[in-house]
């Protein structure tokens, strides 16, 4: 799920509502004409630029946590107004903004501004969908939990600790009112999986506030501030635990009414990603990609674990655990992944920033991994790649199984850091258009990160061994089943139990992860965007590199793609290829067969499509 604050997330984060250029400049759109613009166009250009600036200012007012996370710290400690009047005011503002930008006609704008207008309209339409069409403000805790996250104040050293403590205290003081507003918005009964999400999230907040936060600020020598902290901390614990308890009390009346329905699901895709493809075609594309990856898995397993069922083959890969656990294992992988990008010349790496790896905090463990990246107004601050430990309530065998194998973890690290989210945001934060730095869409961010996993395997990461391939395919199959579960859960009558079974049997997930993933599909219907975005990027790469050197054009393709900020991918397609903003999904050639990975070399344009052996993941 997604609203105005951009990914992530991803965090990129789960509801994905949570969390979220090179040394040489990249255009965020086609370069303007070298001819002097006509006076009328020049006037509209200035009016358009002013409208964009006003939109950003208004977005910060309506979404103050978005502003603070972007690095506008005058908004520190503030939370949105979740009252009915506040939600209506936000909706009214979005509609007025839509009318304003729709009023800029093609004739009034040059090519660059037309692209930017369509980008702004897509952001507005997406946020209107989540606010007014999805129903999530009235039944889904995930609509709110991203805004309520205090992670920035605790983990991002953007200011001296006393200043961040004061901001956190203001946040704690605002939290009880915000939670009361959220509770008042919910219309009972609620879907069972939504209740579970809320219980886990709010109880996680309460535990974190109680057990972890006091030690973070203990060294601050300010008696008055410490007194405010103590009082507000107690109130925050009471409010968050009270919310968790209230939600838990709704469990006896819980429903399974989580499905958006086909009409809303299709509207979600049009509004948020500018994808207007019939659901039967979308489903068929996902089924084809799933089968492609299952075929590739069988070929890899024939080499790695000959004669064993696929489930046992994947389990063998998963049993080869990273030394020291997932966090230590990921730390060891990042340097080699970055060097691989440099050695293979796969993409420009702007700047010298690095990402740290830490254990995820208790309130944000709904998914295995995510990265928190400072916003575009911040300077010289670290990004943090978070990895969640298994739920201590699970049986020991499930806890052990939750820690991925080394090969699996390699592609999680590629997805989150090199060359996935972290590299993408290094580029977007250097865009020459502030709007493109701030608003990065779900399919763009997750599609890119997912795409890079298959691309890295194709380039030979990890030596292209069967075990490495199985790790990459494990992530690919997970995303394929997410894609099909989202469509099934929300448009096809699929139950959570059926989705969970699919994760177990076709993505070979461990039981704990399968439960998590099936539940996430109910409250994050847009999590099909990992594979949806990947398939659109793969088709775009095939079409673009056909005219730009085939496989030798990968770096140029990657750099140009990342230079647009984060709009819906069909808009990027129109800019890179010309023509209309049409969504096109890649499908493997019918004759594709599994083959060993190879490094990028010059190939004929007709060979630029990925072969059937590789599949994106994460």
Coordinates of C-alpha atoms in Angstrom, one line a residue:
X1 CA 0.0 0.0 0.0
X2 CA 1.2 3.4 -0.8
X3 CA 0.3 7.0 -0.1
X4 CA 2.2 10.3 -0.7
X5 CA 5.4 9.6 1.1
X6 CA 7.4 7.7 -1.5
X7 CA 9.2 4.4 -1.2
X8 CA 10.4 3.2 0.8
X9 CA 10.3 2.3 1.4
X10 CA 10.7 0.7 0.3
X11 CA 11.5 1.6 3.0
X12 CA 10.8 0.8 1.0
X13 CA 8.4 -0.6 3.5
X14 CA 5.5 -2.7 3.7
X15 CA 2.9 -1.4 3.1
X16 CA 5.4 -0.2 1.3
X17 CA 3.8 2.8 2.6
X18 CA 6.4 3.0 5.1
X19 CA 9.8 3.7 5.3
X20 CA 10.8 4.9 1.6
X21 CA 23.0 11.2 -10.6
X22 CA 25.9 10.3 -11.6
X23 CA 28.9 12.6 -11.8
X24 CA 27.6 13.4 -15.2
X25 CA 24.1 14.9 -15.3
X26 CA 21.1 13.0 -16.5
X27 CA 18.0 14.6 -17.9
X28 CA 14.8 14.0 -16.0
X29 CA 13.0 14.2 -19.4
X30 CA 13.8 15.1 -23.0
X31 CA 16.1 18.1 -23.3
X32 CA 14.3 21.3 -24.2
X33 CA 14.7 22.7 -27.7
X34 CA 17.7 24.9 -28.2
X35 CA 15.4 27.5 -29.9
X36 CA 14.1 30.3 -27.8
X37 CA 10.6 29.4 -26.6
X38 CA 7.7 31.4 -27.7
X39 CA 6.6 34.0 -25.2
X40 CA 3.4 32.1 -24.4
X41 CA 5.3 28.8 -23.8
X42 CA 7.9 30.6 -21.6
X43 CA 5.1 32.2 -19.5
X44 CA 3.5 28.8 -19.0
X45 CA 6.8 27.3 -18.2
X46 CA 7.3 29.7 -15.3
X47 CA 3.7 29.1 -14.2
X48 CA 4.3 25.3 -14.3
X49 CA 7.5 25.6 -12.3
X50 CA 5.7 27.7 -9.7
X51 CA 2.8 25.2 -9.5
X52 CA 5.3 22.3 -8.8
X53 CA 6.9 24.3 -6.1
X54 CA 3.5 25.0 -4.5
X55 CA 2.6 21.4 -4.8
X56 CA 5.7 20.3 -2.9
X57 CA 5.0 22.9 -0.2
X58 CA 1.4 21.7 0.1
X59 CA 2.5 18.1 0.3
X60 CA 4.8 18.9 3.2
X61 CA 1.9 20.6 5.0
X62 CA -0.5 17.7 4.6
X63 CA 2.2 15.0 5.1
X64 CA 4.6 16.5 7.7
X65 CA 6.3 13.1 8.3
X66 CA 7.1 12.9 4.6
X67 CA 8.6 16.4 4.8
X68 CA 10.8 15.5 7.9
X69 CA 11.9 12.2 6.3
X70 CA 12.9 14.2 3.1
X71 CA 15.2 16.3 5.3
X72 CA 12.9 19.3 6.0
X73 CA 13.4 19.3 9.7
X74 CA 11.2 22.3 10.5
X75 CA 8.5 19.6 10.3
X76 CA 10.1 17.3 12.9
X77 CA 7.8 15.9 15.5
X78 CA 4.6 16.7 13.6
X79 CA 2.1 14.1 12.6
X80 CA -0.7 14.4 10.0
X81 CA -4.3 15.3 10.9
X82 CA -6.1 12.0 10.6
X83 CA -9.5 13.3 11.7
X84 CA -12.3 13.1 9.2
X85 CA -11.9 16.9 8.6
X86 CA -8.2 16.4 8.1
X87 CA -8.6 13.5 5.6
X88 CA -11.2 15.6 3.7
X89 CA -8.9 18.6 3.6
X90 CA -6.2 16.4 2.1
X91 CA -8.5 15.0 -0.5
X92 CA -9.8 18.5 -1.4
X93 CA -6.3 19.7 -1.8
X94 CA -5.3 16.8 -4.1
X95 CA -8.4 17.4 -6.3
X96 CA -7.6 21.1 -6.6
X97 CA -4.0 20.2 -7.5
X98 CA -5.2 17.8 -10.1
X99 CA -7.4 20.4 -11.7
X100 CA -4.5 22.9 -11.7
X101 CA -2.0 20.5 -13.4
X102 CA -4.6 19.1 -15.8
X103 CA -5.1 22.8 -16.9
X104 CA -1.6 22.8 -18.4
X105 CA -2.3 21.7 -22.0
X106 CA 0.1 20.1 -24.4
X107 CA 0.1 23.2 -26.5
X108 CA 1.3 25.3 -23.6
X109 CA 4.2 23.1 -22.6
X110 CA 7.4 21.8 -24.2
X111 CA 8.3 18.1 -24.2
X112 CA 10.1 18.2 -20.9
X113 CA 7.2 19.9 -19.1
X114 CA 4.6 17.6 -20.6
X115 CA 6.5 14.7 -19.2
X116 CA 6.7 16.4 -15.8
X117 CA 3.0 17.3 -15.8
X118 CA 2.1 13.7 -16.4
X119 CA 4.4 12.6 -13.6
X120 CA 2.8 15.0 -11.2
X121 CA -0.7 13.9 -12.3
X122 CA 0.2 10.3 -11.7
X123 CA 1.4 11.0 -8.2
X124 CA -1.9 12.9 -7.4
X125 CA -4.0 10.1 -8.9
X126 CA -2.2 7.5 -6.9
X127 CA -2.7 9.3 -3.7
X128 CA -6.3 9.9 -4.4
X129 CA -6.8 6.2 -5.0
X130 CA -5.4 5.2 -1.6
X131 CA -7.2 8.0 0.2
X132 CA -10.6 7.8 -1.4
X133 CA -11.0 4.5 -3.4
X134 CA -9.1 1.9 -1.5
X135 CA -11.1 2.1 1.8
X136 CA -7.8 1.8 3.6
X137 CA -8.1 4.8 5.9
X138 CA -11.1 3.0 7.5
X139 CA -9.9 -0.5 7.8
X140 CA -6.1 -0.9 7.2
X141 CA -3.6 0.0 9.9
X142 CA -0.9 0.0 7.2
X143 CA -2.4 3.2 5.9
X144 CA -1.0 4.9 9.0
X145 CA 1.9 2.9 10.4
X146 CA 4.5 4.4 7.9
X147 CA 3.7 7.9 9.0
X148 CA 3.9 6.9 12.7
X149 CA 7.4 5.4 12.4
X150 CA 9.9 7.3 14.6
X151 CA 12.9 5.6 13.0
X152 CA 14.3 8.8 11.6
X153 CA 14.8 10.5 14.9
X154 CA 16.5 7.4 16.4
X155 CA 18.7 6.1 13.6
X156 CA 19.6 9.0 11.4
X157 CA 22.3 11.4 12.8
X158 CA 21.0 14.5 11.0
X159 CA 21.5 16.6 14.1
X160 CA 23.1 16.5 17.5
X161 CA 21.4 14.0 19.8
X162 CA 19.7 16.6 22.1
X163 CA 18.1 18.2 19.0
X164 CA 16.8 14.8 17.8
X165 CA 15.6 14.0 21.3
X166 CA 13.5 17.2 21.3
X167 CA 12.0 16.2 18.0
X168 CA 11.3 12.7 19.2
X169 CA 9.7 14.1 22.4
X170 CA 7.4 16.3 20.2
X171 CA 6.5 13.2 18.2
X172 CA 5.7 11.2 21.3
X173 CA 3.5 14.1 22.6
X174 CA 1.6 14.1 19.3
X175 CA 1.2 10.3 19.1
X176 CA -1.7 9.7 21.5
X177 CA -4.0 12.1 19.6
X178 CA -3.0 10.7 16.3
X179 CA -3.8 7.1 17.5
X180 CA -7.1 8.2 18.9
X181 CA -8.0 9.6 15.4
X182 CA -6.9 6.4 13.7
X183 CA -9.0 4.3 16.0
X184 CA -12.0 6.5 15.5
X185 CA -11.7 6.1 11.7
X186 CA -11.9 2.3 11.7
X187 CA -15.2 0.9 10.6
X188 CA -15.8 -2.5 12.3
X189 CA -15.5 -5.4 11.7
X190 CA -12.0 -5.5 10.2
X191 CA -10.3 -8.1 8.1
X192 CA -8.4 -10.6 10.3
X193 CA -5.0 -10.0 8.6
X194 CA -5.4 -6.3 9.0
X195 CA -6.0 -6.8 12.7
X196 CA -2.9 -8.9 13.0
X197 CA -0.8 -6.3 11.2
X198 CA -2.0 -3.6 13.5
X199 CA -1.5 -5.7 16.7
X200 CA 2.0 -6.6 15.7
X201 CA 2.9 -3.0 14.6
X202 CA 1.5 -1.2 17.6
X203 CA 2.6 -3.7 20.1
X204 CA 6.0 -3.5 18.5
X205 CA 6.0 0.3 19.0
X206 CA 5.1 -0.1 22.6
X207 CA 7.8 -2.6 23.2
X208 CA 10.4 -0.5 21.4
X209 CA 9.4 2.7 23.3
X210 CA 9.6 0.8 26.6
X211 CA 12.7 -1.3 26.2
X212 CA 15.0 0.4 23.6
X213 CA 14.3 4.2 23.3
X214 CA 15.2 5.3 26.9
X215 CA 18.7 4.1 26.5
X216 CA 19.2 6.0 23.2
X217 CA 18.6 9.3 24.9
X218 CA 20.0 8.5 28.4
X219 CA 23.2 10.5 27.8
X220 CA 21.4 13.8 27.1
X221 CA 22.0 16.2 30.0
X222 CA 18.9 18.3 30.0
X223 CA 16.7 17.8 33.0
X224 CA 13.6 19.6 31.5
X225 CA 13.8 17.6 28.3
X226 CA 14.3 14.4 30.1
X227 CA 11.2 15.1 32.2
X228 CA 9.2 15.8 29.0
X229 CA 10.6 12.6 27.5
X230 CA 9.6 10.5 30.5
X231 CA 6.1 11.8 30.6
X232 CA 5.6 11.5 26.8
X233 CA 7.2 8.1 26.7
X234 CA 4.8 6.8 29.2
X235 CA 1.9 8.2 27.3
X236 CA 3.2 6.8 24.0
X237 CA 3.5 3.4 25.5
X238 CA 0.0 3.5 26.8
X239 CA -1.4 4.8 23.5
X240 CA 0.4 2.2 21.3
X241 CA -0.2 -0.7 23.6
X242 CA -3.8 0.4 24.0
X243 CA -4.3 0.4 20.3
X244 CA -2.8 -3.0 20.0
X245 CA -5.1 -4.3 22.7
X246 CA -8.1 -2.7 21.1
X247 CA -7.4 -4.2 17.8
X248 CA -6.8 -7.6 19.4
X249 CA -10.2 -7.3 21.0
X250 CA -11.7 -7.1 17.5
X251 CA -10.4 -10.5 16.5
X252 CA -13.5 -12.5 17.4
X253 CA -15.5 -10.4 14.9
X254 CA -12.8 -10.4 12.2
X255 CA -13.7 -11.0 8.6
X256 CA -12.0 -12.2 5.5
X257 CA -13.3 -9.2 3.5
X258 CA -10.0 -7.9 2.3
X259 CA -10.4 -8.1 -1.5
X260 CA -10.5 -4.8 -3.4
X261 CA -12.4 -6.5 -6.3
X262 CA -11.5 -6.4 -10.0
X263 CA -12.7 -2.9 -10.7
X264 CA -10.8 -1.3 -7.8
X265 CA -7.7 -3.4 -8.5
X266 CA -7.6 -2.3 -12.1
X267 CA -8.2 1.3 -11.1
X268 CA -5.3 1.0 -8.6
X269 CA -3.0 0.0 -11.4
X270 CA -4.2 2.8 -13.7
X271 CA -4.0 5.4 -11.0
X272 CA -0.7 4.5 -9.4
X273 CA 1.3 3.0 -12.2
X274 CA -0.4 4.0 -15.5
X275 CA -0.8 0.4 -16.3
X276 CA -4.1 -0.4 -18.2
X277 CA -3.7 -4.0 -19.1
X278 CA -6.7 -6.4 -18.8
X279 CA -6.4 -8.6 -15.7
X280 CA -6.4 -11.9 -17.7
X281 CA -3.4 -10.7 -19.6
X282 CA -1.7 -9.5 -16.4
X283 CA -2.3 -12.9 -14.8
X284 CA -1.1 -14.8 -17.9
X285 CA 2.2 -12.8 -17.9
X286 CA 2.8 -13.7 -14.2
X287 CA 2.0 -17.3 -14.8
X288 CA 4.5 -17.4 -17.7
X289 CA 7.2 -15.8 -15.6
X290 CA 6.6 -18.2 -12.8
X291 CA 6.9 -21.2 -15.2
X292 CA 10.1 -19.6 -16.7
X293 CA 11.7 -19.5 -13.3
X294 CA 10.5 -23.0 -12.3
X295 CA 12.0 -24.4 -15.5
X296 CA 15.3 -22.5 -14.7
X297 CA 15.2 -23.8 -11.2
X298 CA 14.9 -27.4 -12.4
X299 CA 17.9 -26.9 -14.7
X300 CA 20.0 -25.5 -11.9
X301 CA 19.0 -28.2 -9.5
X302 CA 19.8 -30.9 -12.0
X303 CA 23.4 -29.7 -11.6
X304 CA 23.4 -28.8 -7.9
X305 CA 21.3 -31.6 -6.4
X306 CA 20.7 -34.2 -9.1
X307 CA 17.8 -36.5 -8.5
X308 CA 16.3 -34.5 -5.6
X309 CA 12.9 -32.9 -5.6
X310 CA 13.0 -29.1 -6.2
X311 CA 11.9 -28.5 -2.6
X312 CA 14.9 -30.5 -1.3
X313 CA 17.2 -28.7 -3.7
X314 CA 16.1 -25.3 -2.5
X315 CA 16.4 -26.5 1.1
X316 CA 20.0 -27.6 0.4
X317 CA 20.8 -24.1 -0.8
X318 CA 19.1 -22.6 2.2
X319 CA 21.1 -24.7 4.6
X320 CA 24.3 -23.1 3.5
X321 CA 23.8 -20.2 6.0
X322 CA 25.9 -17.0 6.0
X323 CA 28.6 -17.0 8.7
X324 CA 27.6 -15.1 11.7
X325 CA 23.9 -14.8 10.7
X326 CA 22.1 -12.7 8.1
X327 CA 23.2 -9.3 9.3
X328 CA 26.9 -10.2 9.4
X329 CA 26.5 -12.1 6.1
X330 CA 25.0 -9.1 4.4
X331 CA 27.7 -6.8 5.6
X332 CA 30.3 -9.1 4.1
X333 CA 28.5 -9.1 0.7
X334 CA 28.2 -5.4 0.1
X335 CA 31.8 -4.5 -0.9
X336 CA 32.0 -7.4 -3.4
X337 CA 28.6 -6.4 -5.0
X338 CA 29.8 -2.8 -5.4
X339 CA 33.1 -3.9 -6.9
X340 CA 31.3 -6.3 -9.3
X341 CA 29.3 -3.4 -10.7
X342 CA 32.5 -1.4 -11.2
X343 CA 34.4 -4.3 -12.7
X344 CA 31.6 -5.2 -15.2
X345 CA 30.8 -1.5 -15.9
X346 CA 27.1 -2.1 -15.3
X347 CA 26.0 1.3 -14.0
X348 CA 27.5 4.6 -12.9
X349 CA 27.9 4.9 -9.1
X350 CA 27.5 8.5 -8.2
X351 CA 29.2 9.6 -5.0
X352 CA 31.0 7.6 -2.4
X353 CA 28.1 6.8 0.0
X354 CA 27.8 3.4 1.6
X355 CA 25.0 1.6 3.3
X356 CA 25.2 0.1 6.8
X357 CA 23.5 -3.1 7.8
X358 CA 21.6 -3.4 11.1
X359 CA 18.9 -5.6 12.7
X360 CA 15.4 -4.2 12.1
X361 CA 13.6 -2.6 15.0
X362 CA 10.7 -4.5 16.7
X363 CA 8.0 -2.3 15.2
X364 CA 9.1 -2.9 11.6
X365 CA 9.6 -6.7 11.2
X366 CA 6.7 -7.5 8.9
X367 CA 9.1 -8.5 6.1
X368 CA 12.6 -9.8 6.0
X369 CA 14.6 -6.8 4.7
X370 CA 14.2 -3.2 3.8
X371 CA 16.5 -0.1 3.4
X372 CA 16.0 3.3 4.9
X373 CA 17.6 6.0 2.8
X374 CA 17.9 9.7 3.8
X375 CA 15.8 12.1 1.8
X376 CA 17.1 14.5 -0.8
X377 CA 17.4 17.5 1.6
X378 CA 19.8 15.6 3.8
X379 CA 23.5 15.7 3.3
X380 CA 26.2 13.2 4.1
X381 CA 24.1 10.8 6.1
X382 CA 24.2 7.0 6.1
X383 CA 21.6 4.7 4.7
X384 CA 20.7 1.6 6.7
X385 CA 19.8 -1.8 5.2
X386 CA 17.7 -3.5 7.9
X387 CA 17.3 -7.3 8.3
X388 CA 14.5 -8.7 10.5
X389 CA 15.2 -11.6 12.9
X390 CA 12.7 -14.5 13.0
X391 CA 9.7 -14.1 15.3
X392 CA 10.8 -15.5 18.7
X393 CA 7.3 -17.0 19.1
X394 CA 7.9 -19.4 16.2
X395 CA 9.1 -22.9 16.7
X396 CA 12.9 -23.3 16.6
X397 CA 12.9 -25.1 13.2
X398 CA 10.9 -22.2 11.7
X399 CA 13.2 -19.6 13.2
X400 CA 16.3 -21.4 11.8
X401 CA 14.6 -21.8 8.4
X402 CA 13.8 -18.0 8.3
X403 CA 17.5 -17.1 8.0
X404 CA 18.3 -17.4 4.2
X405 CA 21.1 -19.2 2.6
X406 CA 24.2 -17.3 1.5
X407 CA 23.1 -17.3 -2.2
X408 CA 19.6 -16.2 -1.4
X409 CA 20.9 -13.4 0.8
X410 CA 23.3 -12.3 -1.9
X411 CA 20.3 -11.3 -4.1
X412 CA 18.5 -9.7 -1.1
X413 CA 21.6 -7.5 -0.7
X414 CA 21.7 -6.8 -4.4
X415 CA 18.0 -5.8 -4.3
X416 CA 18.4 -3.5 -1.3
X417 CA 21.8 -2.0 -1.9
X418 CA 24.0 -2.7 -4.9
X419 CA 22.7 -2.1 -7.5
X420 CA 19.1 -2.0 -6.2
X421 CA 17.4 0.6 -4.0
X422 CA 20.5 2.2 -2.7
X423 CA 22.0 2.9 -6.1
X424 CA 18.7 4.0 -7.5
X425 CA 18.3 6.6 -4.8
X426 CA 21.9 7.8 -5.2
X427 CA 20.7 8.6 -8.8
X428 CA 17.3 10.0 -7.9
X429 CA 18.7 12.2 -5.1
X430 CA 20.9 13.8 -7.8
X431 CA 18.1 14.5 -10.3
X432 CA 18.0 18.1 -11.5
X433 CA 14.2 18.2 -10.7
X434 CA 13.3 18.3 -7.0
X435 CA 9.9 16.6 -7.7
X436 CA 11.7 13.6 -9.2
X437 CA 13.9 13.3 -6.1
X438 CA 10.9 13.3 -3.8
X439 CA 8.3 11.1 -5.5
X440 CA 9.5 7.7 -6.5
X441 CA 6.8 5.2 -7.3
X442 CA 6.3 1.6 -6.1
X443 CA 6.8 -0.2 -9.4
X444 CA 9.7 2.0 -10.4
X445 CA 11.6 1.4 -7.1
X446 CA 10.7 -2.2 -6.5
X447 CA 10.7 -3.1 -10.2
X448 CA 14.2 -1.7 -10.6
X449 CA 15.5 -3.5 -7.5
X450 CA 13.9 -6.8 -8.6
X451 CA 15.2 -6.4 -12.1
X452 CA 18.8 -5.9 -10.9
X453 CA 18.9 -9.4 -9.4
X454 CA 18.4 -11.2 -12.7
X455 CA 20.7 -8.7 -14.4
X456 CA 23.4 -9.3 -11.9
X457 CA 23.2 -13.1 -12.3
X458 CA 23.2 -12.7 -16.1
X459 CA 26.4 -10.6 -15.6
X460 CA 28.0 -13.5 -13.7
X461 CA 27.8 -12.4 -10.0
X462 CA 28.8 -15.2 -7.6
X463 CA 30.6 -17.0 -10.4
X464 CA 27.3 -17.9 -12.1
X465 CA 27.3 -21.2 -10.1
X466 CA 24.1 -23.4 -9.8
X467 CA 23.9 -22.6 -6.1
X468 CA 24.1 -18.9 -6.9
X469 CA 21.4 -19.3 -9.6
X470 CA 19.1 -21.1 -7.1
X471 CA 19.5 -18.2 -4.6
X472 CA 18.5 -15.8 -7.3
X473 CA 15.6 -17.9 -8.5
X474 CA 14.3 -18.3 -4.9
X475 CA 13.8 -14.6 -4.8
X476 CA 12.3 -14.5 -8.3
X477 CA 9.8 -17.2 -7.5
X478 CA 8.8 -15.3 -4.3
X479 CA 8.0 -12.2 -6.4
X480 CA 6.1 -14.2 -9.0
X481 CA 3.9 -15.7 -6.3
X482 CA 3.4 -12.3 -4.8
X483 CA 2.3 -11.1 -8.2
X484 CA -0.2 -13.9 -8.7
X485 CA -1.4 -13.8 -5.1
X486 CA -2.2 -10.1 -5.4
X487 CA -4.3 -10.7 -8.4
X488 CA -5.9 -13.8 -6.9
X489 CA -6.6 -12.4 -3.5
X490 CA -8.1 -9.2 -4.7
X491 CA -9.9 -10.3 -7.9
X492 CA -10.1 -14.1 -8.1
X493 CA -11.5 -15.2 -4.8
X494 CA -8.2 -16.7 -3.6
X495 CA -8.0 -17.3 0.2
X496 CA -5.1 -16.6 2.4
X497 CA -4.6 -20.3 2.9
X498 CA -4.5 -20.8 -0.9
X499 CA -1.9 -18.0 -1.2
X500 CA 0.2 -19.5 1.6
X501 CA 0.1 -22.9 0.0
X502 CA 1.3 -21.3 -3.3
X503 CA 4.2 -19.7 -1.5
X504 CA 5.1 -23.0 0.1
X505 CA 4.8 -25.2 -3.0
X506 CA 5.8 -22.9 -5.9
X507 CA 8.1 -20.3 -4.2
X508 CA 9.5 -22.9 -1.7
X509 CA 9.2 -20.5 1.2
X510 CA 9.6 -21.6 4.8
X511 CA 6.3 -21.7 6.8
X512 CA 6.9 -18.5 8.6
X513 CA 7.7 -16.5 5.5
X514 CA 4.8 -18.1 3.6
X515 CA 2.4 -16.9 6.3
X516 CA 3.9 -13.4 6.2
X517 CA 3.7 -13.2 2.5
X518 CA 0.1 -14.4 2.1
X519 CA -1.0 -11.9 4.8
X520 CA 0.9 -9.1 3.2
X521 CA -0.9 -9.7 0.0
X522 CA -4.2 -8.8 1.6
X523 CA -3.2 -5.4 3.0
X524 CA -0.6 -4.5 0.3
X525 CA -2.4 -5.3 -2.9
X526 CA 0.2 -3.5 -4.9
X527 CA 3.0 -5.9 -4.0
X528 CA 2.6 -7.3 -7.4
X529 CA 4.7 -4.2 -8.5
X530 CA 8.0 -6.1 -7.9
X531 CA 7.3 -8.4 -10.8
X532 CA 5.1 -5.9 -12.7
X533 CA 7.9 -3.3 -12.7
X534 CA 10.6 -5.9 -13.5
X535 CA 8.7 -7.1 -16.6
X536 CA 8.2 -3.6 -17.8
X537 CA 11.9 -2.7 -17.3
X538 CA 13.0 -5.9 -19.1
X539 CA 10.9 -5.1 -22.1
X540 CA 12.1 -1.5 -22.2
X541 CA 15.7 -2.7 -22.0
X542 CA 15.1 -5.1 -24.8
X543 CA 13.5 -2.4 -27.0
X544 CA 16.0 0.3 -26.2
X545 CA 19.2 -1.7 -26.4
X546 CA 18.1 -3.1 -29.8
X547 CA 19.1 0.4 -31.1
X548 CA 21.9 1.0 -28.7
X549 CA 24.5 -1.7 -28.9
X550 CA 22.6 -4.7 -27.5
X551 CA 24.2 -6.1 -24.4
X552 CA 27.0 -3.6 -24.5
X553 CA 24.3 -0.9 -24.0
X554 CA 23.3 -2.1 -20.6
X555 CA 25.2 0.6 -18.6
X556 CA 23.9 3.4 -20.8
X557 CA 20.3 2.0 -20.4
X558 CA 20.7 1.7 -16.6
X559 CA 22.0 5.2 -16.2
X560 CA 19.4 6.8 -18.4
X561 CA 16.5 4.9 -16.8
X562 CA 17.7 5.9 -13.3
X563 CA 17.9 9.6 -14.4
X564 CA 14.1 10.1 -14.5
X565 CA 13.5 10.1 -10.8
X566 CA 10.8 7.5 -10.2
X567 CA 7.7 8.1 -12.4
X568 CA 5.4 5.3 -13.6
X569 CA 7.4 3.2 -16.0
X570 CA 5.1 3.7 -19.0
X571 CA 6.0 7.4 -18.8
X572 CA 9.7 6.5 -18.9
X573 CA 9.1 4.2 -21.8
X574 CA 7.5 7.0 -23.8
X575 CA 10.5 9.2 -23.1
X576 CA 13.2 6.7 -24.0
X577 CA 11.5 5.3 -27.1
X578 CA 9.1 8.0 -28.2
X579 CA 5.4 7.3 -28.7
X580 CA 2.7 6.9 -26.2
X581 CA 3.0 6.0 -22.5
X582 CA 2.0 2.4 -23.0
X583 CA 2.7 -0.4 -20.5
X584 CA 4.4 -3.4 -22.1
X585 CA 5.4 -6.6 -20.2
X586 CA 8.3 -8.8 -21.2
X587 CA 7.7 -12.5 -21.7
X588 CA 10.4 -15.1 -22.4
X589 CA 10.7 -16.4 -25.9
X590 CA 8.9 -19.7 -26.3
X591 CA 12.2 -21.4 -27.2
X592 CA 14.2 -20.0 -24.3
X593 CA 16.1 -22.7 -22.3
X594 CA 18.1 -22.6 -19.2
X595 CA 21.8 -21.8 -19.8
X596 CA 24.8 -20.9 -17.7
X597 CA 25.1 -17.2 -16.8
X598 CA 27.5 -15.1 -18.9
X599 CA 29.2 -11.8 -18.6
X600 CA 28.0 -8.8 -20.7
X601 CA 29.6 -9.0 -24.1
X602 CA 28.7 -7.6 -27.5
X603 CA 25.8 -9.5 -29.0
X604 CA 23.5 -8.9 -31.9
X605 CA 20.5 -6.7 -31.1
X606 CA 18.2 -9.7 -31.6
X607 CA 19.9 -11.4 -28.6
X608 CA 19.3 -8.6 -26.1
X609 CA 16.3 -10.3 -24.4
X610 CA 17.2 -12.1 -21.2
X611 CA 17.5 -15.9 -21.7
X612 CA 15.1 -18.3 -20.0
X613 CA 17.6 -19.3 -17.3
X614 CA 17.6 -16.2 -15.3
X615 CA 14.9 -14.5 -13.3
X616 CA 14.7 -11.5 -11.1
X617 CA 14.0 -11.7 -7.5
X618 CA 13.4 -9.8 -4.3

